[in-house]
Short mmCIF file of C-alpha atoms and ligand atoms in Angstrom, two decimals:
data_model
loop_
_atom_site.label_atom_id
_atom_site.label_comp_id
_atom_site.label_asym_id
_atom_site.label_seq_id
_atom_site.Cartn_x
_atom_site.Cartn_y
_atom_site.Cartn_z
CA MET I 1 -0.15 0.18 0.09
CA ARG I 2 1.41 3.51 -0.91
CA TYR I 3 -0.11 6.69 -0.02
CA VAL I 4 0.05 9.87 -1.95
CA SER I 5 3.07 11.90 -0.72
CA LEU I 6 0.89 15.13 -0.45
CA ILE I 7 -1.18 13.90 2.32
CA PRO I 8 0.02 15.01 5.41
CA ILE I 9 1.68 12.04 7.58
CA PRO I 10 -0.67 12.73 10.64
CA LEU I 11 -3.38 11.48 8.45
CA ARG I 12 -1.99 8.86 7.06
CA ILE I 13 -0.82 7.40 10.10
CA ALA I 14 -4.78 7.61 11.20
CA ALA I 15 -5.84 6.02 8.01
CA LEU I 16 -3.29 3.06 8.15
CA THR I 17 -4.70 2.66 12.02
CA ARG I 18 -8.04 2.74 11.22
CA GLU I 19 -7.32 0.12 8.43
CA ARG I 20 -5.62 -2.04 11.09
CA ASN I 21 -8.56 -1.60 13.48
CA SER I 22 -10.70 -3.09 10.78
CA LEU I 23 -8.21 -5.93 10.19
CA PHE I 24 -8.27 -7.00 14.07
CA ASP I 25 -12.27 -6.65 13.66
CA TYR I 26 -12.40 -9.11 10.38
CA PRO I 27 -13.10 -12.65 11.56
CA VAL I 28 -10.42 -15.40 10.53
CA GLU I 29 -13.20 -17.80 9.81
CA ARG I 30 -14.53 -15.61 7.19
CA LEU I 31 -11.12 -15.17 5.46
CA ALA I 32 -10.68 -19.35 5.82
CA GLY I 33 -14.27 -19.89 3.98
CA VAL I 34 -13.12 -17.44 1.31
CA ILE I 35 -9.83 -19.48 0.56
CA LYS I 36 -11.88 -22.78 0.61
CA ASP I 37 -14.30 -21.53 -2.09
CA VAL I 38 -11.51 -20.08 -3.99
CA GLY I 39 -9.87 -23.31 -4.16
CA PHE I 40 -6.51 -21.90 -5.70
CA ARG I 41 -3.76 -24.54 -6.68
CA CYS I 42 -0.36 -23.64 -7.41
CA ILE I 43 0.67 -24.87 -10.80
CA SER I 44 4.35 -23.50 -10.71
CA CYS I 45 3.92 -21.39 -13.52
CA ALA I 46 6.13 -18.96 -11.58
CA LYS I 47 4.46 -15.84 -12.77
CA CYS I 48 3.77 -14.58 -9.46
CA CYS I 49 7.52 -14.63 -8.91
CA THR I 50 8.50 -11.68 -11.55
CA ARG I 51 8.21 -8.01 -11.93
CA ALA I 52 6.05 -8.23 -14.86
CA PHE I 53 3.22 -10.31 -13.26
CA ASN I 54 3.42 -8.53 -9.48
CA GLY I 55 5.49 -5.32 -9.49
CA HIS I 56 7.83 -5.71 -6.56
CA VAL I 57 7.67 -8.38 -3.62
CA PHE I 58 7.82 -5.94 -0.21
CA LEU I 59 9.57 -7.80 2.65
CA LEU I 60 8.87 -7.11 6.23
CA ASP I 61 11.80 -6.70 8.82
CA CYS I 62 11.91 -10.17 10.06
CA ASP I 63 12.19 -10.86 6.29
CA VAL I 64 15.18 -8.86 5.25
CA THR I 65 17.09 -10.29 8.39
CA ALA I 66 16.26 -13.55 6.46
CA VAL I 67 17.55 -12.33 2.97
CA GLN I 68 20.46 -10.76 4.50
CA ALA I 69 21.97 -14.39 5.96
CA LEU I 70 20.79 -16.22 2.51
CA ASP I 71 22.27 -13.38 -0.06
CA PRO I 72 22.33 -9.43 0.86
CA ALA I 73 22.79 -9.01 -2.87
CA ALA I 74 18.75 -9.92 -2.89
CA LEU I 75 17.96 -6.69 -1.21
CA GLU I 76 17.12 -3.70 -3.00
CA PRO I 77 15.25 -0.09 -1.47
CA ALA I 78 11.30 -0.75 -2.43
CA PRO I 79 10.39 1.58 -5.40
CA ALA I 80 7.97 4.23 -5.24
CA PRO I 81 9.45 6.07 -1.94
CA GLU I 82 7.16 7.86 -0.07
CA PHE I 83 8.97 11.23 0.31
CA CYS I 84 11.91 13.21 -0.96
CA ASP I 85 13.49 16.05 1.33
CA GLN I 86 14.39 19.50 -0.22
CA ASN I 87 17.98 18.34 -0.36
CA GLY I 88 17.01 15.71 -2.70
CA ILE I 89 17.16 12.38 -0.30
CA PHE I 90 14.30 9.93 -0.98
CA TYR I 91 12.72 7.95 2.07
CA VAL I 92 10.97 4.40 1.87
CA SER I 93 9.34 2.26 4.43
CA GLY I 94 11.35 -0.57 3.64
CA TYR I 95 13.22 -3.12 1.30
CA ALA I 96 11.90 -5.39 -1.67
CA LEU I 97 13.49 -8.40 -3.59
CA ARG I 98 15.68 -7.97 -6.33
CA THR I 99 14.51 -9.21 -9.60
CA GLN I 100 16.85 -10.73 -12.31
CA ASP I 101 17.92 -8.77 -15.10
CA ASP I 102 15.76 -10.68 -17.73
CA ASP I 103 12.38 -9.58 -19.58
CA ALA I 104 9.75 -11.04 -17.14
CA GLY I 105 12.20 -9.30 -14.01
CA SER I 106 12.09 -12.73 -12.26
CA CYS I 107 12.66 -12.62 -8.66
CA TRP I 108 16.29 -13.12 -7.44
CA PHE I 109 15.79 -16.51 -6.27
CA LEU I 110 14.01 -17.89 -9.28
CA LYS I 111 15.97 -20.62 -11.36
CA ASN I 112 14.37 -22.65 -14.26
CA SER I 113 10.66 -21.66 -12.97
CA ARG I 114 11.37 -22.91 -9.44
CA CYS I 115 12.53 -20.92 -6.16
CA ARG I 116 15.68 -21.67 -5.27
CA ILE I 117 14.74 -21.17 -1.69
CA TYR I 118 11.53 -22.40 -1.32
CA ASP I 119 11.57 -24.15 2.17
CA ARG I 120 12.98 -20.55 3.41
CA ARG I 121 10.70 -18.33 1.26
CA PHE I 122 9.11 -15.28 3.06
CA THR I 123 6.13 -14.36 4.53
CA ILE I 124 4.49 -12.80 1.36
CA CYS I 125 5.70 -15.80 -0.59
CA ARG I 126 4.04 -18.34 1.83
CA ILE I 127 0.66 -16.56 1.81
CA TYR I 128 0.13 -15.24 -1.65
CA PRO I 129 -2.25 -15.16 -3.38
CA TYR I 130 -4.28 -14.53 -0.17
CA MET I 131 -4.32 -10.92 1.09
CA LEU I 132 -6.55 -8.98 3.40
CA HIS I 133 -7.12 -5.22 1.99
CA ARG I 134 -9.83 -2.69 2.08
CA GLU I 135 -9.51 -1.24 -1.61
CA PRO I 136 -12.13 0.61 -3.95
CA ASP I 137 -13.47 -1.73 -6.42
CA GLU I 138 -14.25 -0.46 -10.12
CA TYR I 139 -17.13 1.80 -8.89
CA GLY I 140 -15.29 3.08 -6.36
CA LYS I 141 -16.81 1.18 -3.38
CA ILE I 142 -14.50 0.38 -1.04
CA ASP I 143 -14.49 -3.12 0.42
CA TRP I 144 -12.18 -5.87 1.20
CA ARG I 145 -10.21 -7.82 -0.93
CA GLN I 146 -9.16 -11.36 -0.23
CA PHE I 147 -7.24 -12.79 -3.53
CA SER I 148 -4.74 -11.22 -5.90
CA GLY I 149 -4.79 -12.13 -9.36
CA LEU I 150 -8.09 -14.20 -9.57
CA ASP I 151 -8.06 -16.39 -12.70
CA ARG I 152 -4.57 -14.88 -14.25
CA HIS I 153 -2.57 -17.62 -12.56
CA GLY I 154 -3.03 -21.02 -11.17
CA GLU I 155 -5.84 -23.65 -11.03
CA TYR I 156 -8.94 -23.35 -8.86
CA ASP I 157 -10.17 -26.91 -8.55
CA ALA I 158 -8.60 -27.63 -4.78
CA VAL I 159 -9.96 -29.04 -2.13
CA ILE I 160 -8.57 -26.98 0.76
CA SER I 161 -9.07 -28.67 4.49
CA ASP I 162 -10.66 -26.53 7.20
CA ASP I 163 -7.31 -26.52 9.45
CA GLU I 164 -5.17 -25.62 6.29
CA SER I 165 -7.75 -22.84 5.40
CA LEU I 166 -7.59 -21.53 8.88
CA ASP I 167 -3.77 -21.57 9.08
CA LEU I 168 -3.55 -19.65 5.86
CA ALA I 169 -6.43 -17.09 6.73
CA ARG I 170 -4.51 -16.43 10.31
CA GLU I 171 -0.85 -16.01 8.36
CA THR I 172 -2.30 -13.64 6.13
CA LYS I 173 -4.02 -11.48 8.74
CA GLU I 174 -0.72 -11.69 10.62
CA TYR I 175 1.16 -10.57 7.42
CA GLU I 176 -1.35 -7.42 7.08
CA ASN I 177 -0.90 -6.40 10.62
CA ALA I 178 2.58 -6.52 10.60
CA PHE I 179 2.83 -4.62 7.30
CA LEU I 180 0.48 -1.98 8.44
CA THR I 181 2.32 -1.68 11.80
CA GLN I 182 5.76 -1.16 9.88
CA GLU I 183 4.15 1.44 7.71
CA ILE I 184 2.92 3.27 10.68
CA GLN I 185 6.26 3.01 12.74
CA PHE I 186 8.01 4.24 9.51
CA LEU I 187 5.65 7.52 9.32
CA GLU I 188 5.93 7.88 12.89
CA LEU I 189 9.75 7.86 12.14
CA MET I 190 9.41 10.44 9.57
CA GLN I 191 7.37 12.73 11.42
CA GLU I 192 10.29 13.13 14.21
CA TYR I 193 13.23 12.87 11.79
CA PHE I 194 11.93 15.50 9.43
CA ARG I 195 10.82 17.71 12.53
CA ARG I 196 14.06 17.23 14.19
CA HIS I 197 16.15 18.10 10.76
CA ARG I 198 14.38 20.45 9.75
CA LEU I 199 13.23 18.65 6.50
CA ARG I 200 10.11 18.64 4.30
CA HIS I 201 8.91 16.60 1.42
CA VAL I 202 8.95 18.79 -1.88
CA GLN I 203 7.20 17.18 -4.30
CA LYS I 204 8.92 18.82 -7.26
CA VAL I 205 12.42 17.88 -5.90
CA TYR I 206 10.75 14.15 -5.70
CA ASP I 207 9.49 14.51 -9.62
CA ASP I 208 12.83 16.06 -10.73
CA ARG I 209 15.03 13.66 -9.10
CA LEU I 210 13.09 10.91 -10.17
CA ARG I 211 13.10 11.98 -13.75
CA ARG I 212 16.84 12.17 -13.53
CA PHE I 213 17.16 8.66 -11.78
CA ASN I 214 15.61 7.34 -14.92
CA GLN I 215 17.91 9.01 -16.90
CA GLY I 216 20.90 7.10 -15.01
CA ASP I 217 21.71 9.31 -12.00
CA GLU I 218 22.44 8.07 -8.96
CA ILE I 219 20.30 8.68 -5.95
CA THR I 220 20.29 8.84 -1.93
CA VAL I 221 17.64 6.61 -0.09
CA MET I 222 17.23 6.18 3.23
CA VAL I 223 15.24 2.56 3.89
CA TYR I 224 13.39 1.99 7.05
CA TYR I 225 14.56 -1.17 8.83
CA GLN I 226 14.23 -1.90 12.49
CA GLY I 227 13.29 1.47 13.57
CA LEU I 228 16.18 3.14 11.90
CA LEU I 229 16.85 4.81 8.22
CA LYS I 230 19.55 3.08 6.35
CA LYS I 231 21.64 4.89 3.72
CA HIS I 232 21.56 3.56 -0.19
CA HIS I 233 23.22 5.00 -3.04
CA ILE I 234 21.27 3.37 -5.91
CA ARG I 235 21.22 3.54 -9.86
CA LYS I 236 18.47 2.37 -12.08
S1 SF4 W 1 11.43 -16.00 -3.07
FE1 SF4 W 1 10.86 -17.52 -4.16
S2 SF4 W 1 8.72 -17.81 -3.85
FE2 SF4 W 1 9.42 -15.62 -3.29
S3 SF4 W 1 9.43 -14.46 -5.00
FE3 SF4 W 1 11.22 -15.08 -5.02
S4 SF4 W 1 11.35 -16.82 -6.15
FE4 SF4 W 1 9.19 -16.27 -5.82
#
């Protein structure tokens, strides 16, 4: 989830906190029922492990620690930073998995359409394609979305037991809670960091720097990780 940079930070924190409260109230049995009804079965098409299909794979802090132990080169700052200050420094709420330099943008850990680290794959990889987000539909009505990419990958004939669907539903809720908590903590840190260092987000600087980045310039990105900001110099 990314919020438009122009919305003031306190409003963003309030919106995310409301979202998290709604998540707490969502019955896990209801999500388990959706999982059983959908009957999704992975057919190892590997589509969901590519940038072409899924944009990027955002990592929770706990997963970043796991990637660092496996292969630190697999980490990169998540795209679309939330802020850019008046000095041209970007800020983003976490890391993403790096992709390979092939046409599809395959995940760093994908080889011959198989995950090289399947038994140790990350939280989002374990729960995908399930999710629990409140998002607008095509008519702008905000409602829960529990599945990503329906009918665009996998097959839908699986019989999923009550226990398995409940386990998946619980893990999905835990992931969404951890994700929202990380976003809120990042915004709280940014609020304090900007105030302490007399910084502010400037959209024009953001747009200019991003354009130059796309033309090959190096940029500096501060990435939120375990309550701190870690500095990276990156090039497209
Ligand atoms: S870590 Fe494995 S399961 Fe996760 S996106 Fe990469 S290849 Fe796919």
